[in-house]
XYZ file of C-alpha atoms in Angstrom:
659
model
C 0.000 0.000 0.000
C 1.316 3.415 -0.893
C 1.741 5.917 1.918
C -1.388 7.757 3.046
C -1.026 11.511 3.335
C -4.538 12.262 4.591
C -5.763 12.310 8.186
C -9.081 10.906 9.350
C -11.711 13.381 10.419
C -14.743 12.518 12.455
C -16.793 12.635 9.259
C -15.333 11.922 5.841
C -16.544 14.572 3.407
C -17.405 13.063 0.053
C -17.266 16.247 -1.971
C -13.575 15.789 -2.677
C -13.706 12.010 -2.881
C -16.784 11.402 -4.992
C -15.847 10.399 -8.493
C -17.735 10.747 -11.734
C -16.290 7.353 -12.526
C -18.680 5.807 -10.005
C -21.523 8.307 -10.239
C -24.892 6.815 -9.361
C -26.923 9.669 -10.763
C -26.464 9.183 -14.488
C -29.465 8.021 -16.448
C -29.491 4.740 -18.264
C -29.105 4.729 -22.001
C -32.771 3.843 -22.301
C -33.506 7.564 -21.948
C -33.192 10.068 -24.752
C -29.634 10.757 -25.774
C -28.774 14.455 -25.816
C -25.303 14.102 -27.284
C -24.588 14.862 -30.905
C -24.669 11.715 -32.999
C -21.303 10.524 -34.263
C -20.976 9.876 -37.953
C -18.179 7.337 -37.465
C -18.273 4.763 -34.687
C -14.476 4.620 -34.730
C -14.353 8.292 -33.699
C -15.915 7.649 -30.289
C -14.238 9.839 -27.619
C -12.347 8.057 -24.849
C -15.040 8.483 -22.250
C -17.642 6.114 -20.924
C -20.791 6.592 -22.975
C -24.124 4.776 -23.168
C -25.145 2.500 -25.992
C -28.033 4.167 -27.823
C -30.516 1.705 -29.271
C -33.042 2.304 -31.999
C -35.868 0.114 -33.199
C -36.065 -3.627 -32.849
C -34.621 -5.240 -35.955
C -36.019 -8.029 -38.018
C -33.538 -10.764 -37.234
C -32.506 -12.602 -40.416
C -31.145 -15.510 -38.389
C -34.315 -16.739 -36.720
C -35.346 -20.217 -37.754
C -38.476 -18.849 -39.408
C -36.639 -16.170 -41.421
C -33.855 -18.522 -42.466
C -36.445 -21.085 -43.581
C -38.115 -18.406 -45.678
C -34.743 -17.518 -47.182
C -34.049 -21.145 -48.110
C -37.528 -21.475 -49.631
C -36.987 -18.330 -51.698
C -33.532 -19.436 -52.818
C -34.815 -22.822 -53.891
C -37.623 -21.172 -55.844
C -35.353 -18.915 -57.945
C -32.126 -20.913 -58.305
C -32.290 -23.932 -60.653
C -30.694 -27.088 -59.287
C -30.359 -25.586 -55.856
C -28.099 -27.634 -53.564
C -30.530 -26.904 -50.737
C -33.724 -28.456 -52.118
C -35.932 -29.737 -49.327
C -33.895 -27.976 -46.624
C -35.646 -27.914 -43.244
C -34.114 -25.397 -40.901
C -33.587 -26.438 -37.311
C -32.220 -24.254 -34.529
C -28.498 -24.295 -33.885
C -28.696 -21.738 -31.070
C -31.079 -20.055 -28.678
C -31.099 -16.302 -28.191
C -31.947 -15.917 -24.516
C -32.705 -13.367 -21.831
C -31.436 -14.068 -18.307
C -32.963 -12.273 -15.350
C -31.124 -13.127 -12.120
C -32.869 -12.664 -8.808
C -30.377 -13.906 -6.191
C -26.751 -13.267 -5.283
C -25.980 -16.915 -5.999
C -27.276 -16.531 -9.545
C -25.183 -13.393 -10.011
C -22.100 -15.316 -8.860
C -22.794 -18.055 -11.415
C -23.267 -15.524 -14.188
C -20.071 -13.755 -13.133
C -18.168 -17.046 -13.488
C -19.703 -17.589 -16.927
C -18.844 -14.039 -17.944
C -15.205 -14.633 -17.012
C -14.914 -18.059 -18.619
C -12.480 -18.774 -21.446
C -14.387 -21.862 -22.570
C -14.998 -21.430 -26.290
C -18.652 -22.413 -25.831
C -19.278 -20.154 -22.847
C -21.945 -17.524 -23.501
C -20.856 -13.914 -24.000
C -23.151 -11.871 -21.807
C -24.303 -8.411 -22.857
C -26.328 -5.892 -20.874
C -28.356 -4.767 -23.903
C -30.808 -6.652 -26.176
C -28.878 -7.870 -29.214
C -31.727 -7.695 -31.715
C -32.048 -3.905 -31.731
C -30.450 -1.325 -33.985
C -27.395 0.289 -32.385
C -27.795 3.945 -33.266
C -24.663 4.922 -31.377
C -21.991 2.667 -29.936
C -21.114 2.917 -26.283
C -19.833 1.075 -23.257
C -22.936 0.258 -21.244
C -26.704 0.071 -21.508
C -27.710 -0.156 -17.842
C -26.416 2.227 -15.175
C -27.430 1.053 -11.670
C -28.802 3.562 -9.188
C -26.911 2.278 -6.141
C -25.205 -0.764 -4.633
C -28.530 -2.551 -4.195
C -29.556 -2.113 -7.827
C -27.758 -5.242 -9.030
C -30.442 -7.380 -10.668
C -30.599 -6.602 -14.356
C -31.169 -8.747 -17.421
C -28.392 -10.217 -19.529
C -28.683 -11.270 -23.181
C -26.685 -13.899 -24.977
C -26.643 -16.759 -27.476
C -26.137 -20.392 -26.473
C -25.855 -23.560 -28.594
C -28.972 -25.702 -28.387
C -27.071 -28.419 -26.504
C -25.338 -26.037 -24.068
C -25.779 -27.023 -20.428
C -26.705 -23.755 -18.771
C -26.479 -23.700 -14.933
C -29.723 -25.226 -13.723
C -30.015 -22.709 -10.883
C -30.262 -19.841 -13.375
C -33.475 -19.585 -15.355
C -33.729 -17.937 -18.740
C -36.274 -17.100 -21.417
C -35.775 -18.151 -25.036
C -36.439 -15.040 -27.105
C -35.729 -16.625 -30.485
C -34.599 -19.864 -32.022
C -31.570 -19.077 -34.183
C -29.947 -20.754 -37.160
C -26.297 -20.028 -37.978
C -25.692 -20.526 -41.723
C -22.708 -22.505 -42.902
C -20.060 -21.192 -45.277
C -21.802 -22.995 -48.160
C -25.066 -21.223 -47.311
C -23.603 -17.732 -47.739
C -25.982 -16.776 -50.554
C -29.027 -17.974 -48.654
C -27.837 -15.794 -45.794
C -27.589 -12.914 -48.301
C -31.235 -13.423 -49.164
C -32.172 -13.475 -45.487
C -30.268 -10.237 -44.886
C -31.954 -8.614 -47.874
C -35.475 -9.506 -46.746
C -34.661 -8.345 -43.215
C -33.548 -5.014 -44.741
C -29.961 -5.277 -43.498
C -28.676 -3.122 -46.324
C -25.722 -1.766 -44.352
C -24.252 -5.242 -43.918
C -24.830 -6.101 -47.567
C -23.116 -2.912 -48.709
C -20.229 -3.668 -46.363
C -19.847 -6.915 -48.328
C -19.996 -4.963 -51.629
C -23.421 -6.438 -52.426
C -25.809 -3.933 -53.969
C -29.037 -5.686 -54.971
C -32.741 -5.001 -55.406
C -35.739 -7.290 -55.415
C -35.520 -7.332 -59.218
C -31.795 -8.184 -59.357
C -31.672 -10.600 -56.425
C -32.595 -13.778 -58.409
C -29.903 -13.193 -61.035
C -27.358 -12.387 -58.332
C -28.055 -15.693 -56.578
C -27.973 -17.709 -59.812
C -24.725 -16.133 -60.993
C -23.113 -16.494 -57.587
C -23.824 -20.223 -57.477
C -22.399 -20.665 -60.966
C -19.264 -18.752 -60.012
C -18.813 -20.752 -56.842
C -19.277 -24.047 -58.655
C -16.744 -23.221 -61.365
C -14.164 -21.994 -58.849
C -14.990 -24.617 -56.220
C -15.396 -21.791 -53.711
C -18.217 -21.031 -51.355
C -18.851 -17.781 -49.560
C -17.006 -14.540 -49.144
C -16.621 -14.219 -45.406
C -13.537 -12.580 -43.940
C -11.667 -12.979 -40.658
C -11.683 -9.683 -38.713
C -8.328 -8.672 -37.313
C -6.493 -5.588 -36.141
C -4.331 -4.028 -33.468
C -4.987 -2.224 -30.191
C -2.319 0.075 -28.766
C -2.056 2.355 -25.727
C -0.032 5.545 -25.490
C 2.825 5.480 -23.000
C 2.904 9.062 -21.744
C 6.451 8.738 -20.419
C 7.947 8.305 -23.890
C 4.931 9.039 -26.165
C 5.277 5.594 -27.743
C 2.207 3.594 -28.718
C 2.594 0.279 -26.922
C 0.616 -2.909 -27.663
C -2.351 -3.724 -25.446
C -0.909 -6.966 -24.089
C -2.897 -10.208 -23.983
C -6.215 -8.482 -23.406
C -9.525 -10.292 -23.775
C -11.822 -8.808 -26.381
C -15.173 -9.811 -27.812
C -15.892 -9.811 -31.539
C -19.332 -10.085 -33.057
C -22.392 -8.871 -34.872
C -26.058 -9.266 -34.067
C -26.331 -12.284 -31.744
C -23.120 -14.009 -32.859
C -20.173 -13.162 -30.593
C -16.850 -14.834 -29.794
C -13.855 -14.122 -27.571
C -10.212 -13.791 -28.460
C -7.098 -12.214 -26.956
C -4.609 -9.697 -28.242
C -1.045 -10.982 -28.408
C 2.178 -9.304 -27.284
C 2.024 -7.077 -30.372
C -1.530 -5.964 -29.595
C -2.750 -8.017 -32.569
C -6.041 -9.879 -32.486
C -7.797 -12.139 -34.942
C -11.346 -13.428 -34.776
C -11.646 -17.172 -34.088
C -14.236 -17.438 -36.887
C -15.051 -15.678 -40.131
C -17.741 -13.048 -40.387
C -19.503 -10.934 -42.947
C -20.799 -7.384 -42.795
C -19.929 -4.962 -40.024
C -18.302 -6.499 -36.972
C -18.005 -4.856 -33.572
C -14.867 -5.079 -31.427
C -15.218 -4.593 -27.676
C -12.690 -4.681 -24.821
C -13.871 -7.077 -22.144
C -11.233 -6.304 -19.470
C -11.624 -9.774 -18.027
C -9.827 -13.086 -18.441
C -6.740 -14.769 -17.075
C -4.999 -11.503 -16.106
C -7.665 -9.539 -14.273
C -11.147 -8.098 -14.255
C -10.661 -4.329 -14.420
C -13.546 -2.158 -13.263
C -13.505 1.602 -13.307
C -17.075 2.877 -13.217
C -20.208 2.323 -11.200
C -21.912 -0.218 -13.454
C -18.629 -2.130 -13.795
C -18.075 -2.365 -10.039
C -21.501 -3.979 -9.773
C -20.502 -6.529 -12.387
C -23.121 -5.930 -15.054
C -21.453 -7.759 -17.964
C -19.557 -4.739 -19.132
C -17.467 -4.328 -22.260
C -16.140 -1.159 -23.867
C -16.528 -0.270 -27.522
C -13.183 -0.202 -29.334
C -14.029 -0.091 -33.035
C -16.070 -1.528 -35.859
C -14.526 -3.496 -38.701
C -15.715 -4.268 -42.190
C -14.053 -6.053 -45.056
C -12.908 -2.659 -46.335
C -11.044 -1.537 -43.195
C -9.988 -4.940 -41.884
C -6.626 -4.833 -40.132
C -7.021 -1.332 -38.679
C -5.389 -0.166 -35.455
C -7.173 1.291 -32.454
C -4.858 3.770 -30.721
C -5.876 4.575 -27.149
C -4.416 8.026 -26.594
C -4.022 10.016 -23.387
C -5.754 12.997 -24.986
C -6.806 16.324 -23.548
C -9.537 17.361 -21.087
C -12.896 17.114 -22.846
C -16.596 17.604 -22.349
C -18.064 14.355 -21.086
C -21.560 13.235 -20.185
C -20.949 14.168 -16.528
C -19.110 17.456 -17.168
C -15.464 18.136 -17.934
C -13.618 14.818 -17.899
C -9.944 14.416 -17.136
C -7.325 14.086 -19.783
C -6.563 10.420 -19.924
C -9.838 8.702 -20.626
C -11.911 5.674 -19.754
C -9.966 3.308 -21.994
C -6.563 4.884 -21.329
C -6.597 4.297 -17.586
C -7.901 0.764 -18.050
C -5.421 -0.063 -20.784
C -2.515 1.413 -18.824
C -3.539 -0.565 -15.731
C -3.916 -3.764 -17.740
C -0.502 -3.353 -19.367
C 1.099 -2.705 -15.982
C -0.310 -5.977 -14.661
C 0.823 -7.832 -17.780
C 4.356 -6.432 -17.476
C 4.484 -7.552 -13.853
C 3.273 -11.017 -14.838
C 5.811 -11.348 -17.639
C 8.610 -10.165 -15.348
C 7.504 -12.561 -12.604
C 7.376 -15.548 -14.917
C 10.954 -14.899 -16.054
C 12.462 -13.835 -12.744
C 11.448 -16.156 -9.974
C 8.183 -14.762 -8.582
C 6.276 -18.018 -8.766
C 2.956 -16.720 -7.419
C 2.131 -14.002 -9.891
C -1.069 -12.037 -10.544
C -3.930 -13.941 -12.131
C -7.729 -13.536 -12.416
C -7.552 -10.629 -9.990
C -10.480 -8.311 -9.330
C -9.205 -4.770 -9.936
C -10.770 -1.413 -9.236
C -8.943 1.416 -10.982
C -9.872 5.077 -10.695
C -8.381 8.233 -12.139
C -9.533 10.142 -9.078
C -9.203 9.209 -5.437
C -6.175 8.964 -3.159
C -4.130 5.812 -2.686
C -3.620 2.272 -3.909
C -3.981 -0.824 -1.755
C -4.251 -4.609 -2.051
C -7.069 -5.916 0.188
C -7.228 -9.311 -1.605
C -10.929 -9.562 -0.774
C -11.791 -11.459 -3.944
C -9.089 -14.108 -3.528
C -9.542 -14.248 0.239
C -13.144 -13.384 1.244
C -12.217 -12.485 4.821
C -13.640 -9.034 5.453
C -15.127 -10.209 8.754
C -11.827 -11.669 9.928
C -9.824 -8.583 9.000
C -12.279 -6.270 10.703
C -11.970 -8.387 13.860
C -8.164 -8.144 13.757
C -8.416 -4.383 13.245
C -10.951 -4.211 16.076
C -13.366 -2.148 14.007
C -16.720 -3.163 12.565
C -17.047 -4.404 8.996
C -18.831 -1.239 7.871
C -16.084 0.958 9.347
C -13.380 -1.275 7.901
C -14.936 -1.040 4.438
C -15.300 2.729 4.818
C -11.632 3.125 5.747
C -10.515 0.912 2.860
C -12.579 2.725 0.233
C -13.202 6.277 1.474
C -10.230 7.086 3.690
C -7.468 5.133 1.963
C -8.840 4.988 -1.575
C -10.663 8.299 -1.573
C -13.648 6.753 -3.329
C -17.257 6.329 -2.247
C -18.501 2.760 -2.647
C -20.782 1.063 -0.147
C -20.404 -2.622 0.636
C -20.866 -4.857 -2.417
C -21.448 -8.642 -2.662
C -18.473 -10.891 -1.963
C -17.821 -11.896 -5.581
C -17.457 -8.229 -6.581
C -14.984 -7.180 -3.888
C -11.534 -6.053 -4.992
C -8.100 -7.621 -4.761
C -6.587 -4.321 -5.908
C -7.740 -0.741 -5.551
C -5.721 1.570 -7.807
C -7.049 5.020 -6.918
C -5.675 8.471 -7.710
C -4.052 7.415 -10.988
C -4.512 10.885 -12.458
C -2.079 12.185 -9.837
C 0.724 9.831 -10.845
C 2.659 12.642 -12.480
C 6.243 13.834 -12.633
C 5.181 17.484 -12.857
C 2.251 18.995 -10.997
C 0.842 20.447 -14.224
C 1.788 17.488 -16.417
C 0.110 14.369 -17.717
C -0.575 11.234 -15.748
C 2.633 9.305 -16.235
C 2.581 5.702 -17.456
C 5.771 4.673 -15.672
C 4.595 6.136 -12.360
C 1.293 4.280 -12.698
C 3.175 1.084 -13.466
C 5.425 1.609 -10.432
C 2.316 1.664 -8.266
C 1.026 -1.465 -9.983
C 4.359 -3.275 -9.498
C 4.311 -2.341 -5.792
C 0.779 -3.605 -5.228
C 1.327 -6.668 -7.439
C 4.266 -7.550 -5.218
C 1.769 -7.554 -2.350
C -0.550 -9.810 -4.350
C 2.235 -12.356 -4.907
C 3.307 -12.134 -1.256
C -0.290 -12.672 -0.097
C -0.691 -15.744 -2.297
C 2.681 -17.113 -1.153
C 2.234 -16.480 2.580
C -1.496 -17.211 2.709
C -4.741 -15.636 3.816
C -3.988 -15.488 7.537
C -0.715 -13.597 7.106
C -2.235 -11.115 4.696
C -5.230 -10.517 6.941
C -2.841 -9.547 9.753
C -0.865 -7.156 7.539
C -3.789 -5.451 5.824
C -5.957 -5.245 8.953
C -3.093 -3.640 10.885
C -2.677 -0.988 8.204
C -6.418 -0.283 8.150
C -6.424 -0.018 11.936
C -3.642 2.556 11.749
C -5.574 4.468 9.082
C -8.787 4.380 11.122
C -7.180 5.558 14.357
C -4.355 7.770 13.108
C -4.910 8.573 9.413
C -1.683 6.839 8.334
C -1.149 3.198 7.431
C 2.420 2.883 8.710
C 3.247 5.616 11.220
C 6.600 5.220 12.965
C 6.988 1.440 13.053
C 5.387 0.886 16.458
C 1.660 0.808 15.564
C -0.756 -0.816 16.083
C 1.920 -2.771 18.021
C 5.620 -3.439 17.512
C 4.772 -7.011 16.505
C 2.212 -5.928 13.905
C 4.577 -3.231 12.645
C 7.251 -5.862 11.979
C 4.850 -7.617 9.592
C 4.079 -4.287 7.929
C 7.788 -3.519 7.563
C 8.438 -6.866 5.869
C 5.412 -6.670 3.554
C 5.854 -3.029 2.571
C 9.588 -3.534 2.195
C 8.919 -6.269 -0.360
C 6.394 -3.973 -2.078
C 8.930 -1.132 -2.325
C 11.622 -3.552 -3.471
C 9.361 -4.843 -6.279
C 8.376 -1.322 -7.260
C 11.906 -0.055 -7.849
C 13.579 -3.300 -8.920
C 10.964 -4.188 -11.553
C 10.496 -0.631 -12.827
C 14.224 -0.176 -13.329
C 14.468 -3.603 -15.014
C 11.646 -2.841 -17.469
C 12.173 0.864 -18.095
C 15.833 1.339 -17.222
C 14.822 3.927 -14.618
C 12.277 4.659 -11.936
C 10.739 7.796 -10.497
C 12.072 8.303 -7.002
C 9.674 10.363 -4.946
C 11.133 12.400 -2.118
C 14.704 11.134 -2.192
C 16.381 12.896 0.753
C 13.462 15.303 0.731
C 13.878 16.459 -2.866
C 11.099 16.461 -5.468
C 10.273 13.488 -7.627
C 12.639 12.792 -10.477
C 13.781 9.997 -12.738
C 16.853 7.955 -11.967
C 18.529 5.627 -14.417
C 20.645 4.157 -11.626
C 18.398 3.072 -8.778
C 21.240 1.002 -7.389
C 23.185 4.184 -6.582
C 20.431 5.369 -4.275
C 19.767 2.017 -2.675
C 23.471 1.637 -1.885
C 23.079 4.814 0.200
C 20.110 3.422 2.103
C 19.827 4.455 5.749
C 17.886 2.192 8.104
C 16.181 3.783 11.128
C 15.230 2.184 14.401
C 11.597 2.255 15.419
C 9.792 4.282 16.505
C 11.090 6.468 13.689
C 10.364 10.142 14.311
C 12.389 11.483 11.370
C 10.596 12.106 8.060
C 10.466 8.932 5.967
C 11.889 8.852 2.433
C 12.497 6.033 -0.020
C 16.170 5.824 0.981
C 15.591 6.618 4.666
C 13.112 4.247 6.218
C 12.334 1.473 8.677
C 10.952 -0.896 5.973
C 13.041 -3.863 4.812
C 13.573 -2.914 1.164
C 17.102 -1.745 1.934
C 18.280 -5.079 3.295
C 16.467 -6.943 0.501
C 18.372 -4.863 -2.034
C 21.670 -5.663 -0.312
C 20.901 -9.374 -0.181
C 20.620 -9.496 -3.964
C 23.277 -7.028 -5.045
C 26.867 -8.099 -5.560
C 28.684 -5.057 -4.278
C 29.695 -3.457 -1.016
C 27.614 -0.507 0.223
C 29.106 2.990 0.231
C 30.101 4.633 3.504
C 26.901 6.700 3.185
C 24.767 3.690 4.112
C 24.096 3.893 7.846
C 22.104 2.436 10.700
C 20.613 5.331 12.686
C 18.437 5.739 15.718
C 14.804 6.730 15.298
C 15.262 10.502 15.331
C 18.445 10.545 13.188
C 20.575 12.112 15.910
C 22.855 9.098 16.357
C 24.696 6.984 13.776
C 24.804 3.550 15.370
C 26.982 1.837 12.763
C 27.790 1.510 9.064
C 25.939 -1.072 6.988
C 28.134 -4.143 6.443
C 27.252 -5.767 3.122
C 29.482 -8.671 2.118
C 26.794 -11.233 1.247
C 25.325 -12.224 -2.096
C 22.619 -14.838 -2.617
C 21.411 -13.653 -6.020
C 21.748 -15.122 -9.490
C 25.003 -13.950 -11.037
C 23.725 -14.699 -14.541
C 20.399 -12.907 -14.018
C 20.487 -9.854 -11.765
C 16.686 -9.577 -11.999
C 16.071 -13.038 -10.524
C 14.140 -12.415 -7.285
C 13.545 -16.063 -6.352
C 16.117 -16.117 -3.542
C 14.045 -13.503 -1.718
C 10.522 -14.372 -2.819
C 10.840 -18.082 -2.044
C 11.631 -17.208 1.571
C 8.375 -15.218 2.063
C 6.326 -18.174 3.265
C 3.585 -18.204 5.901
C 6.168 -18.862 8.636
C 8.135 -15.701 7.815
C 6.420 -12.720 9.448
C 9.381 -10.581 10.502
C 12.703 -9.513 9.060
C 14.615 -11.700 11.518
C 12.609 -14.728 10.387
C 13.403 -13.718 6.812
C 17.096 -13.658 7.803
C 16.867 -17.136 9.325
C 15.142 -18.498 6.203
C 18.001 -17.132 4.084
C 20.603 -18.749 6.326
C 18.811 -22.109 6.169
C 18.808 -21.935 2.376
C 22.315 -20.524 1.928
C 24.362 -21.943 4.829
C 27.703 -21.021 3.221
C 26.621 -17.390 3.384
C 25.483 -17.609 7.008
C 28.142 -15.302 8.461
C 27.839 -12.540 5.809
C 24.026 -12.715 6.096
C 24.160 -12.377 9.893
C 26.624 -9.520 9.673
C 24.424 -7.682 7.149
C 21.241 -8.070 9.168
C 22.996 -7.247 12.447
C 24.292 -4.013 10.934
C 20.699 -3.163 9.998
C 19.699 -3.664 13.624
C 17.832 -6.926 13.079
C-alpha cells in the first residue's frame, strides 16, 4: 500500500472524494440521448458513454426467417443444392434475469470463462439497432440495484447452470459457409442493407434472383463457397512517459455482430484475430476480463453488469485497422469536464502494468504471480492498496483483527485510503486491488498522468498480491488489517513502526519492504529507470541508476520520528536490495536511531545470494516469504537455512541493519 497523506476526520466529506467514474446519478441509455450523434463509430471519444438503441430489428437468423430464405432461394435458383432444406435451430437467443446473489455469482463465473462455448453476456438486447456505440446500456442507481437482465446466445445443446433460469427469445440458425448466398437473401429480406453494402453487395428485389444464380455458378466453377472474412487488427495504448504507442498486451476482447459473438485475446504485439469468419460490419469490444484480471472503473462495472467497452467496428474494407488509445486532452463528457486520460486509457494502462508484472515474474522467480484478480482502478481518489478480498473473502476476519466493525473497515478501505465512495458490495465483486488516484501519478504537478509512475504503483501492489498468495490468507489478513487499523485511528497506514503494536509493525515492515523492493527493482528492469519520490526530501525525479540510491540506504530504528523517504526508512527494502546485489555498500549507508541524531553503525554488506547470470532473478528472496516468515529476523533465518555457506555474511548484514 502506498503511503497515506490524509488524516481521518470525524466525518469523511465526500465532496472531494466522490468520483464521476462511479456516479450513481447518471441516467441509463434507455432515456433520450442528448449528445450529438457521431458519424463514425471509430471516432468515439475516450469516455464512458451509453449504448443508444433504436428500433427492434427483423432478425434474419431466426429459424423462421432462415427457412423463408431457403424457400426463396430454392424457388429462384435452378438445381439448388438446398432443395428440401428444413431449418432447425443451432442456437437459442436468450434473456437471463437473475434474482439472487448466488445466480449473479454463477453468471459472473460464466462471464469470465475462457471456454470457447461459454456464452458472451451483454447488458443490452442484441436484436435492436445500435444507433450509437457505447460502453454500457444499464447504469445502476446504487449498490442494491444489481439485478438486471443479460442477453446472450447459447448452442442448443449447451448445459446452462440449472439454478439460473432464462427465457428463449428466439430460435436461431447459424448458416454454414456454403449457405452464404441464402444468408444474403435473409439479410436482404430483413432489410440489413448496411451489412450487404459492407460486403460490396448492392441488390434489389428485381436483381436478387440473377445475383443468386450467378453467384452459385461462379462458386461451382471456382470450387469456392462464400465470401466471409476474418476480422483482425491491433490495439495500442499511449505510453505518456515516452509518447510511444505500446501494444495492449494479452487483453480479452469480444468480436461479433447481431447475436453471434466470440472471444479472443490480443497478443504481445496488440494483434487480435477473430476465431471465426464473419460478414458485414463487426463490432470489437474490450472485455477487461480473463486470465490476467477483471478491471472495473465505473459504477456499473463495479456492480458486475457484464460490461465491455466499444473499441471499433470493422468491415471487409477496413480490416486490419489499429485502435490507438491516446491520453488525450480534457474534454466535455456526459458528466461534465472529464480528465485528460480517458476511460480506456486508464484501463489499458492498468492492464498493461499488470501484464508487465506477470511477464517479469514468470521470467524472474516470482512463482505466485497475478492472475484472475479483481481490480478497481480510478483516475480520481487517493491511494492504492491490495485488500485481496476477492481471492480471500475475509472481510469479517480482517475487521476483527483491526478491532473495528465491517462497515467501518470497508469505509476506511474505500473512502479514507482509496478516496472513493462505494458502499459494501457482494463478496464476488470485492476487490483484490484498488488503484485510486491514478490521475495524480505525475512527474510534474501540471503534467500528464505518467505511465511509468502508474506502473510503479502497480508493481508495488502486485508484489503484495504475490506475497499474499505465497504467505497465505492469515498472514495477509494480519498485515492489511493492521494498516487499516492505523488508518482508522491515526490517518496513516504505517506511522513510525510501532503501531498498532511493535509485533504488527514488523509484519508491515516486511510486507511493505517487499512492495517497495518490487516497485523499484521491476520498474528499473523494465524501463531502465524509476521515479524516485522524495529522495532525501527532494522532489520526484527519474533515476537511471536506482542502485546508486539504494546503496546509500539508511535504516532507522523504530519508533522512527524522522521524516520517511524512499532511501531513509524502517521498511526492509534496503536489506532486501543488499541481499541481492553483488557489491559493497558505500560509507553513506548507515544504521541510525529513530530521530536521526545518532549513527549507530555503518551497513556491512558482504553477502550475495542472487543469481550472477540474471540480476533480476528475485527467487532467492521471494521463495523465503512463506507463511512462517512474518518478521525480518525470520526472513534472515530463512536465508541462512537456504544458503548456509553465506550464514556469516548474512548475519553480519542483518545485524548491521539492527535486526
